[in-house]
PDB file of C-alpha atoms in Angstrom:
ATOM      1  CA  GLY A   1      16.755  12.895  21.210  1.00  0.00           C
ATOM      2  CA  ILE A   2      13.201  13.032  20.008  1.00  0.00           C
ATOM      3  CA  GLN A   3      10.890  10.207  21.049  1.00  0.00           C
ATOM      4  CA  VAL A   4       7.990   8.993  18.897  1.00  0.00           C
ATOM      5  CA  GLU A   5       5.184   6.951  20.413  1.00  0.00           C
ATOM      6  CA  GLN A   6       2.285   5.332  18.587  1.00  0.00           C
ATOM      7  CA  SER A   7      -1.014   3.949  19.768  1.00  0.00           C
ATOM      8  CA  PRO A   8      -2.666   1.553  19.751  1.00  0.00           C
ATOM      9  CA  PRO A   9       0.046  -1.065  19.153  1.00  0.00           C
ATOM     10  CA  ASP A  10      -2.434  -3.479  17.575  1.00  0.00           C
ATOM     11  CA  LEU A  11      -5.827  -3.020  15.970  1.00  0.00           C
ATOM     12  CA  ILE A  12      -8.289  -5.491  14.473  1.00  0.00           C
ATOM     13  CA  LEU A  13     -11.146  -4.125  12.387  1.00  0.00           C
ATOM     14  CA  GLN A  14     -14.048  -5.512  10.466  1.00  0.00           C
ATOM     15  CA  GLU A  15     -14.011  -4.478   6.828  1.00  0.00           C
ATOM     16  CA  GLY A  16     -15.876  -1.194   6.434  1.00  0.00           C
ATOM     17  CA  ALA A  17     -15.057   0.132   9.900  1.00  0.00           C
ATOM     18  CA  ASN A  18     -13.281   3.409  10.608  1.00  0.00           C
ATOM     19  CA  SER A  19     -10.216   3.879  12.800  1.00  0.00           C
ATOM     20  CA  THR A  20      -7.901   6.528  14.238  1.00  0.00           C
ATOM     21  CA  LEU A  21      -4.193   5.965  14.839  1.00  0.00           C
ATOM     22  CA  ARG A  22      -2.245   8.328  17.055  1.00  0.00           C
ATOM     23  CA  CYS A  23       1.360   9.486  17.050  1.00  0.00           C
ATOM     24  CA  ASN A  24       2.874  11.552  19.878  1.00  0.00           C
ATOM     25  CA  PHE A  25       6.299  13.145  19.604  1.00  0.00           C
ATOM     26  CA  SER A  26       8.394  14.609  22.394  1.00  0.00           C
ATOM     27  CA  ASP A  27       9.771  17.725  20.722  1.00  0.00           C
ATOM     28  CA  SER A  28       8.749  20.257  18.122  1.00  0.00           C
ATOM     29  CA  VAL A  29       9.322  19.032  14.585  1.00  0.00           C
ATOM     30  CA  ASN A  30       9.375  20.519  11.094  1.00  0.00           C
ATOM     31  CA  ASN A  31       8.291  17.294   9.445  1.00  0.00           C
ATOM     32  CA  LEU A  32       6.049  14.365  10.258  1.00  0.00           C
ATOM     33  CA  GLN A  33       5.563  11.431   7.929  1.00  0.00           C
ATOM     34  CA  TRP A  34       3.104   8.548   7.955  1.00  0.00           C
ATOM     35  CA  PHE A  35       4.010   5.283   6.227  1.00  0.00           C
ATOM     36  CA  HIS A  36       2.218   2.016   5.538  1.00  0.00           C
ATOM     37  CA  GLN A  37       4.344  -1.125   5.506  1.00  0.00           C
ATOM     38  CA  ASN A  38       2.634  -3.885   3.586  1.00  0.00           C
ATOM     39  CA  PRO A  39       3.091  -7.599   4.324  1.00  0.00           C
ATOM     40  CA  TRP A  40       5.938  -7.739   1.794  1.00  0.00           C
ATOM     41  CA  GLY A  41       7.913  -5.133   3.727  1.00  0.00           C
ATOM     42  CA  GLN A  42       7.452  -2.202   1.370  1.00  0.00           C
ATOM     43  CA  LEU A  43       7.281   1.155   3.153  1.00  0.00           C
ATOM     44  CA  ILE A  44       4.817   3.339   1.306  1.00  0.00           C
ATOM     45  CA  ASN A  45       4.586   7.082   1.864  1.00  0.00           C
ATOM     46  CA  LEU A  46       1.120   8.102   2.991  1.00  0.00           C
ATOM     47  CA  PHE A  47       1.520  11.672   4.154  1.00  0.00           C
ATOM     48  CA  TYR A  48       4.151  14.301   4.685  1.00  0.00           C
ATOM     49  CA  ILE A  49       2.352  16.537   7.167  1.00  0.00           C
ATOM     50  CA  PRO A  50       4.301  18.889   9.443  1.00  0.00           C
ATOM     51  CA  SER A  51       1.055  20.660  10.368  1.00  0.00           C
ATOM     52  CA  GLY A  52      -2.584  20.918   9.350  1.00  0.00           C
ATOM     53  CA  THR A  53      -4.800  18.358   7.657  1.00  0.00           C
ATOM     54  CA  LYS A  54      -4.411  16.418   4.408  1.00  0.00           C
ATOM     55  CA  GLN A  55      -6.663  13.897   2.732  1.00  0.00           C
ATOM     56  CA  ASN A  56      -5.972  11.205   0.172  1.00  0.00           C
ATOM     57  CA  GLY A  57      -8.999   9.094  -0.675  1.00  0.00           C
ATOM     58  CA  ARG A  58     -10.122   7.138   2.380  1.00  0.00           C
ATOM     59  CA  LEU A  59      -7.121   8.278   4.388  1.00  0.00           C
ATOM     60  CA  SER A  60      -6.581  11.590   6.080  1.00  0.00           C
ATOM     61  CA  ALA A  61      -4.063  12.919   8.559  1.00  0.00           C
ATOM     62  CA  THR A  62      -3.938  15.825  10.980  1.00  0.00           C
ATOM     63  CA  THR A  63      -0.883  17.144  12.774  1.00  0.00           C
ATOM     64  CA  VAL A  64      -1.178  19.583  15.666  1.00  0.00           C
ATOM     65  CA  ALA A  65       2.438  20.659  15.964  1.00  0.00           C
ATOM     66  CA  THR A  66       1.898  22.889  19.021  1.00  0.00           C
ATOM     67  CA  GLU A  67       0.495  19.918  20.955  1.00  0.00           C
ATOM     68  CA  ARG A  68       3.010  17.448  19.489  1.00  0.00           C
ATOM     69  CA  TYR A  69       0.702  14.837  18.044  1.00  0.00           C
ATOM     70  CA  SER A  70      -0.572  13.571  14.732  1.00  0.00           C
ATOM     71  CA  LEU A  71      -3.596  11.445  13.861  1.00  0.00           C
ATOM     72  CA  LEU A  72      -4.155   9.133  10.907  1.00  0.00           C
ATOM     73  CA  TYR A  73      -7.764   8.390  10.007  1.00  0.00           C
ATOM     74  CA  ILE A  74      -8.752   5.372   7.963  1.00  0.00           C
ATOM     75  CA  SER A  75     -12.360   5.303   6.796  1.00  0.00           C
ATOM     76  CA  SER A  76     -14.280   2.372   5.319  1.00  0.00           C
ATOM     77  CA  SER A  77     -11.316   0.049   5.905  1.00  0.00           C
ATOM     78  CA  GLN A  78     -10.488  -2.653   3.384  1.00  0.00           C
ATOM     79  CA  THR A  79      -8.499  -5.851   3.758  1.00  0.00           C
ATOM     80  CA  THR A  80      -5.725  -4.271   1.697  1.00  0.00           C
ATOM     81  CA  ASP A  81      -5.278  -1.684   4.474  1.00  0.00           C
ATOM     82  CA  SER A  82      -3.771  -4.421   6.658  1.00  0.00           C
ATOM     83  CA  GLY A  83      -0.138  -3.987   7.617  1.00  0.00           C
ATOM     84  CA  VAL A  84       1.870  -1.780   9.914  1.00  0.00           C
ATOM     85  CA  TYR A  85       1.470   1.983  10.069  1.00  0.00           C
ATOM     86  CA  PHE A  86       4.466   4.027  11.144  1.00  0.00           C
ATOM     87  CA  CYS A  87       4.843   7.671  11.931  1.00  0.00           C
ATOM     88  CA  ALA A  88       8.303   9.216  11.791  1.00  0.00           C
ATOM     89  CA  ALA A  89       9.806  12.538  12.796  1.00  0.00           C
ATOM     90  CA  PRO A  90      13.235  14.085  12.238  1.00  0.00           C
ATOM     91  CA  GLY A  91      15.876  14.376  14.949  1.00  0.00           C
ATOM     92  CA  GLY A  92      18.711  16.277  13.290  1.00  0.00           C
ATOM     93  CA  PHE A  93      19.447  14.588   9.988  1.00  0.00           C
ATOM     94  CA  LYS A  94      18.046  11.242  11.087  1.00  0.00           C
ATOM     95  CA  THR A  95      14.385  10.284  11.122  1.00  0.00           C
ATOM     96  CA  ILE A  96      13.003   8.501  14.166  1.00  0.00           C
ATOM     97  CA  PHE A  97      10.247   5.945  13.758  1.00  0.00           C
ATOM     98  CA  GLY A  98       7.615   4.946  16.234  1.00  0.00           C
ATOM     99  CA  ALA A  99       7.085   1.265  17.008  1.00  0.00           C
ATOM    100  CA  GLY A 100       4.099   1.161  14.670  1.00  0.00           C
ATOM    101  CA  THR A 101       0.426   0.193  14.802  1.00  0.00           C
ATOM    102  CA  ARG A 102      -0.273  -3.281  13.449  1.00  0.00           C
ATOM    103  CA  LEU A 103      -3.634  -3.261  11.677  1.00  0.00           C
ATOM    104  CA  PHE A 104      -5.538  -6.337  10.571  1.00  0.00           C
ATOM    105  CA  VAL A 105      -8.767  -5.840   8.633  1.00  0.00           C
ATOM    106  CA  LYS A 106     -11.063  -8.876   8.563  1.00  0.00           C
ATOM    107  CA  ALA A 107     -13.236  -9.603   5.524  1.00  0.00           C
TER     108      ALA A 107
ATOM    109  CA  ASP B   1      10.764   8.517 -12.956  1.00  0.00           C
ATOM    110  CA  ALA B   2      12.491   5.693 -11.106  1.00  0.00           C
ATOM    111  CA  GLY B   3      12.034   5.524  -7.382  1.00  0.00           C
ATOM    112  CA  VAL B   4      14.585   4.217  -4.912  1.00  0.00           C
ATOM    113  CA  THR B   5      16.053   0.904  -6.023  1.00  0.00           C
ATOM    114  CA  GLN B   6      17.884  -1.575  -3.820  1.00  0.00           C
ATOM    115  CA  SER B   7      19.796  -4.737  -4.609  1.00  0.00           C
ATOM    116  CA  PRO B   8      19.799  -7.571  -3.957  1.00  0.00           C
ATOM    117  CA  THR B   9      16.277  -8.263  -2.685  1.00  0.00           C
ATOM    118  CA  HIS B  10      17.306 -11.264  -0.603  1.00  0.00           C
ATOM    119  CA  LEU B  11      20.634 -12.482   0.691  1.00  0.00           C
ATOM    120  CA  ILE B  12      21.770 -15.394   2.824  1.00  0.00           C
ATOM    121  CA  LYS B  13      25.181 -15.203   4.477  1.00  0.00           C
ATOM    122  CA  THR B  14      27.111 -17.177   7.052  1.00  0.00           C
ATOM    123  CA  ARG B  15      28.196 -15.776  10.403  1.00  0.00           C
ATOM    124  CA  GLY B  16      31.557 -14.016  10.088  1.00  0.00           C
ATOM    125  CA  GLN B  17      31.168 -13.159   6.409  1.00  0.00           C
ATOM    126  CA  GLN B  18      30.910  -9.707   4.912  1.00  0.00           C
ATOM    127  CA  VAL B  19      28.041  -8.262   2.869  1.00  0.00           C
ATOM    128  CA  THR B  20      27.498  -5.261   0.581  1.00  0.00           C
ATOM    129  CA  LEU B  21      24.059  -3.830  -0.124  1.00  0.00           C
ATOM    130  CA  ARG B  22      23.384  -1.265  -2.816  1.00  0.00           C
ATOM    131  CA  CYS B  23      20.975   1.630  -3.258  1.00  0.00           C
ATOM    132  CA  SER B  24      20.171   4.079  -6.040  1.00  0.00           C
ATOM    133  CA  PRO B  25      18.245   7.161  -4.918  1.00  0.00           C
ATOM    134  CA  LYS B  26      15.138   8.635  -6.444  1.00  0.00           C
ATOM    135  CA  SER B  27      15.803  11.068  -9.264  1.00  0.00           C
ATOM    136  CA  GLY B  28      16.480  14.543  -7.888  1.00  0.00           C
ATOM    137  CA  HIS B  29      17.584  13.299  -4.469  1.00  0.00           C
ATOM    138  CA  ASP B  30      21.164  13.704  -3.233  1.00  0.00           C
ATOM    139  CA  THR B  31      20.952  12.170   0.249  1.00  0.00           C
ATOM    140  CA  VAL B  32      20.818   8.500   1.204  1.00  0.00           C
ATOM    141  CA  SER B  33      19.942   7.066   4.616  1.00  0.00           C
ATOM    142  CA  TRP B  34      20.153   3.436   5.686  1.00  0.00           C
ATOM    143  CA  TYR B  35      17.872   1.741   8.196  1.00  0.00           C
ATOM    144  CA  GLN B  36      17.803  -1.681   9.817  1.00  0.00           C
ATOM    145  CA  GLN B  37      14.435  -3.203  10.619  1.00  0.00           C
ATOM    146  CA  ALA B  38      14.366  -6.294  12.801  1.00  0.00           C
ATOM    147  CA  LEU B  39      11.268  -8.473  12.788  1.00  0.00           C
ATOM    148  CA  GLY B  40       8.371  -6.814  14.576  1.00  0.00           C
ATOM    149  CA  GLN B  41      10.164  -3.507  15.145  1.00  0.00           C
ATOM    150  CA  GLY B  42      10.312  -0.089  13.549  1.00  0.00           C
ATOM    151  CA  PRO B  43      13.220   0.908  11.291  1.00  0.00           C
ATOM    152  CA  GLN B  44      16.361   1.950  13.161  1.00  0.00           C
ATOM    153  CA  PHE B  45      18.646   4.613  11.678  1.00  0.00           C
ATOM    154  CA  ILE B  46      22.128   3.382  10.750  1.00  0.00           C
ATOM    155  CA  PHE B  47      23.649   6.423   9.010  1.00  0.00           C
ATOM    156  CA  GLN B  48      23.111   9.089   6.375  1.00  0.00           C
ATOM    157  CA  TYR B  49      25.309  10.062   3.455  1.00  0.00           C
ATOM    158  CA  TYR B  50      25.387  13.476   1.836  1.00  0.00           C
ATOM    159  CA  GLU B  51      28.013  14.859  -0.550  1.00  0.00           C
ATOM    160  CA  GLU B  52      29.854  11.516  -0.297  1.00  0.00           C
ATOM    161  CA  GLU B  53      30.356  11.921   3.460  1.00  0.00           C
ATOM    162  CA  GLU B  54      28.717  10.238   6.434  1.00  0.00           C
ATOM    163  CA  ARG B  55      26.727  13.097   7.913  1.00  0.00           C
ATOM    164  CA  GLN B  56      25.069  11.442  10.907  1.00  0.00           C
ATOM    165  CA  ARG B  57      25.287   8.004  12.463  1.00  0.00           C
ATOM    166  CA  GLY B  58      22.977   6.011  14.659  1.00  0.00           C
ATOM    167  CA  ASN B  59      23.906   3.609  17.434  1.00  0.00           C
ATOM    168  CA  PHE B  60      25.551   0.926  15.296  1.00  0.00           C
ATOM    169  CA  PRO B  61      29.047  -0.563  15.639  1.00  0.00           C
ATOM    170  CA  ASP B  62      31.906   0.171  13.267  1.00  0.00           C
ATOM    171  CA  ARG B  63      31.221  -3.140  11.521  1.00  0.00           C
ATOM    172  CA  PHE B  64      28.600  -1.132   9.665  1.00  0.00           C
ATOM    173  CA  SER B  65      30.148   1.188   7.108  1.00  0.00           C
ATOM    174  CA  GLY B  66      29.034   2.863   3.956  1.00  0.00           C
ATOM    175  CA  HIS B  67      29.928   4.841   0.936  1.00  0.00           C
ATOM    176  CA  GLN B  68      28.274   7.327  -1.380  1.00  0.00           C
ATOM    177  CA  PHE B  69      29.342   7.733  -4.983  1.00  0.00           C
ATOM    178  CA  PRO B  70      29.372  10.915  -7.114  1.00  0.00           C
ATOM    179  CA  ASN B  71      26.081   9.828  -8.754  1.00  0.00           C
ATOM    180  CA  TYR B  72      24.532   9.770  -5.233  1.00  0.00           C
ATOM    181  CA  SER B  73      24.134   5.987  -5.135  1.00  0.00           C
ATOM    182  CA  SER B  74      25.264   4.305  -1.956  1.00  0.00           C
ATOM    183  CA  GLU B  75      26.514   1.066  -0.480  1.00  0.00           C
ATOM    184  CA  LEU B  76      26.125  -0.389   2.984  1.00  0.00           C
ATOM    185  CA  ASN B  77      28.827  -2.797   4.118  1.00  0.00           C
ATOM    186  CA  VAL B  78      28.572  -5.048   7.138  1.00  0.00           C
ATOM    187  CA  ASN B  79      31.666  -6.967   8.275  1.00  0.00           C
ATOM    188  CA  ALA B  80      31.968  -9.963  10.599  1.00  0.00           C
ATOM    189  CA  LEU B  81      28.267 -10.766  10.346  1.00  0.00           C
ATOM    190  CA  LEU B  82      26.437 -11.869  13.470  1.00  0.00           C
ATOM    191  CA  LEU B  83      23.185 -13.795  13.698  1.00  0.00           C
ATOM    192  CA  GLY B  84      21.620 -10.631  15.110  1.00  0.00           C
ATOM    193  CA  ASP B  85      22.343  -8.770  11.875  1.00  0.00           C
ATOM    194  CA  SER B  86      19.517 -10.699  10.213  1.00  0.00           C
ATOM    195  CA  ALA B  87      16.988  -8.037   9.297  1.00  0.00           C
ATOM    196  CA  LEU B  88      15.376  -6.030   6.528  1.00  0.00           C
ATOM    197  CA  TYR B  89      17.759  -3.285   5.405  1.00  0.00           C
ATOM    198  CA  LEU B  90      16.013  -0.246   3.999  1.00  0.00           C
ATOM    199  CA  CYS B  91      17.490   2.562   1.985  1.00  0.00           C
ATOM    200  CA  ALA B  92      15.775   5.948   1.875  1.00  0.00           C
ATOM    201  CA  SER B  93      16.604   8.907  -0.290  1.00  0.00           C
ATOM    202  CA  SER B  94      15.740  12.552   0.256  1.00  0.00           C
ATOM    203  CA  GLN B  95      16.889  16.054  -0.526  1.00  0.00           C
ATOM    204  CA  GLY B  96      19.698  17.487   1.568  1.00  0.00           C
ATOM    205  CA  GLN B  97      17.805  19.629   4.082  1.00  0.00           C
ATOM    206  CA  ALA B  98      17.129  18.210   7.538  1.00  0.00           C
ATOM    207  CA  GLY B  99      13.543  17.036   7.785  1.00  0.00           C
ATOM    208  CA  SER B 100      13.106  16.476   4.046  1.00  0.00           C
ATOM    209  CA  PRO B 101      10.609  13.670   3.377  1.00  0.00           C
ATOM    210  CA  LEU B 102      12.063  10.200   2.957  1.00  0.00           C
ATOM    211  CA  HIS B 103      11.316   7.857   0.080  1.00  0.00           C
ATOM    212  CA  PHE B 104      12.120   4.192   0.664  1.00  0.00           C
ATOM    213  CA  GLY B 105      13.250   1.351  -1.535  1.00  0.00           C
ATOM    214  CA  ASN B 106      11.794  -2.129  -1.197  1.00  0.00           C
ATOM    215  CA  GLY B 107      14.612  -3.284   1.046  1.00  0.00           C
ATOM    216  CA  THR B 108      17.106  -6.124   1.177  1.00  0.00           C
ATOM    217  CA  ARG B 109      16.228  -9.030   3.432  1.00  0.00           C
ATOM    218  CA  LEU B 110      19.450 -10.378   4.955  1.00  0.00           C
ATOM    219  CA  THR B 111      19.535 -13.732   6.690  1.00  0.00           C
ATOM    220  CA  VAL B 112      22.661 -14.711   8.622  1.00  0.00           C
ATOM    221  CA  THR B 113      22.995 -18.405   9.430  1.00  0.00           C
TER     222      THR B 113
END
């Protein structure tokens, strides 16, 4: 089945810094989602991005489907950005999650 | 427009007991998937229900079973609970096509003692 790998596993930023999170997937996909899991466990949809680039405020995402990777950009990070960021891709009817990038933003 | 709702939010059970978790999908969604998330790991797919049938199943034992009702809501049942079943259980709803985006509820945190 499809494999989803994320890097880096952990990231510590000073408030205001920018960062790039990467997601590699092993097979072609027709869907790629990015989620943010806050410290209370809520999984929040960030992007549904099978290809191309999307932006939402300080966050943007790019998926290059032909090269099987997606990037999540966080600009001017804030302490509320802390948590775990997951990318997920479909394998049949199930969706496979990467292991996540744990982000901590220091004030 | 209500999102995905799960109940209960927290649950404590004893080893060997049985538990039922509930999920109501987002309006307009007909498909429900269940995930188990152990501490420090990504969500792991348990199974998906569509048209009241289990459509795909992950690598979980038969102690994990489910049901989908005509109103698209769903239940997850776990029998003979083990300590290792302690986890956050997440329900996601979507439309029926493979690859449709998932929308998650806030989860049920199950502790088995």
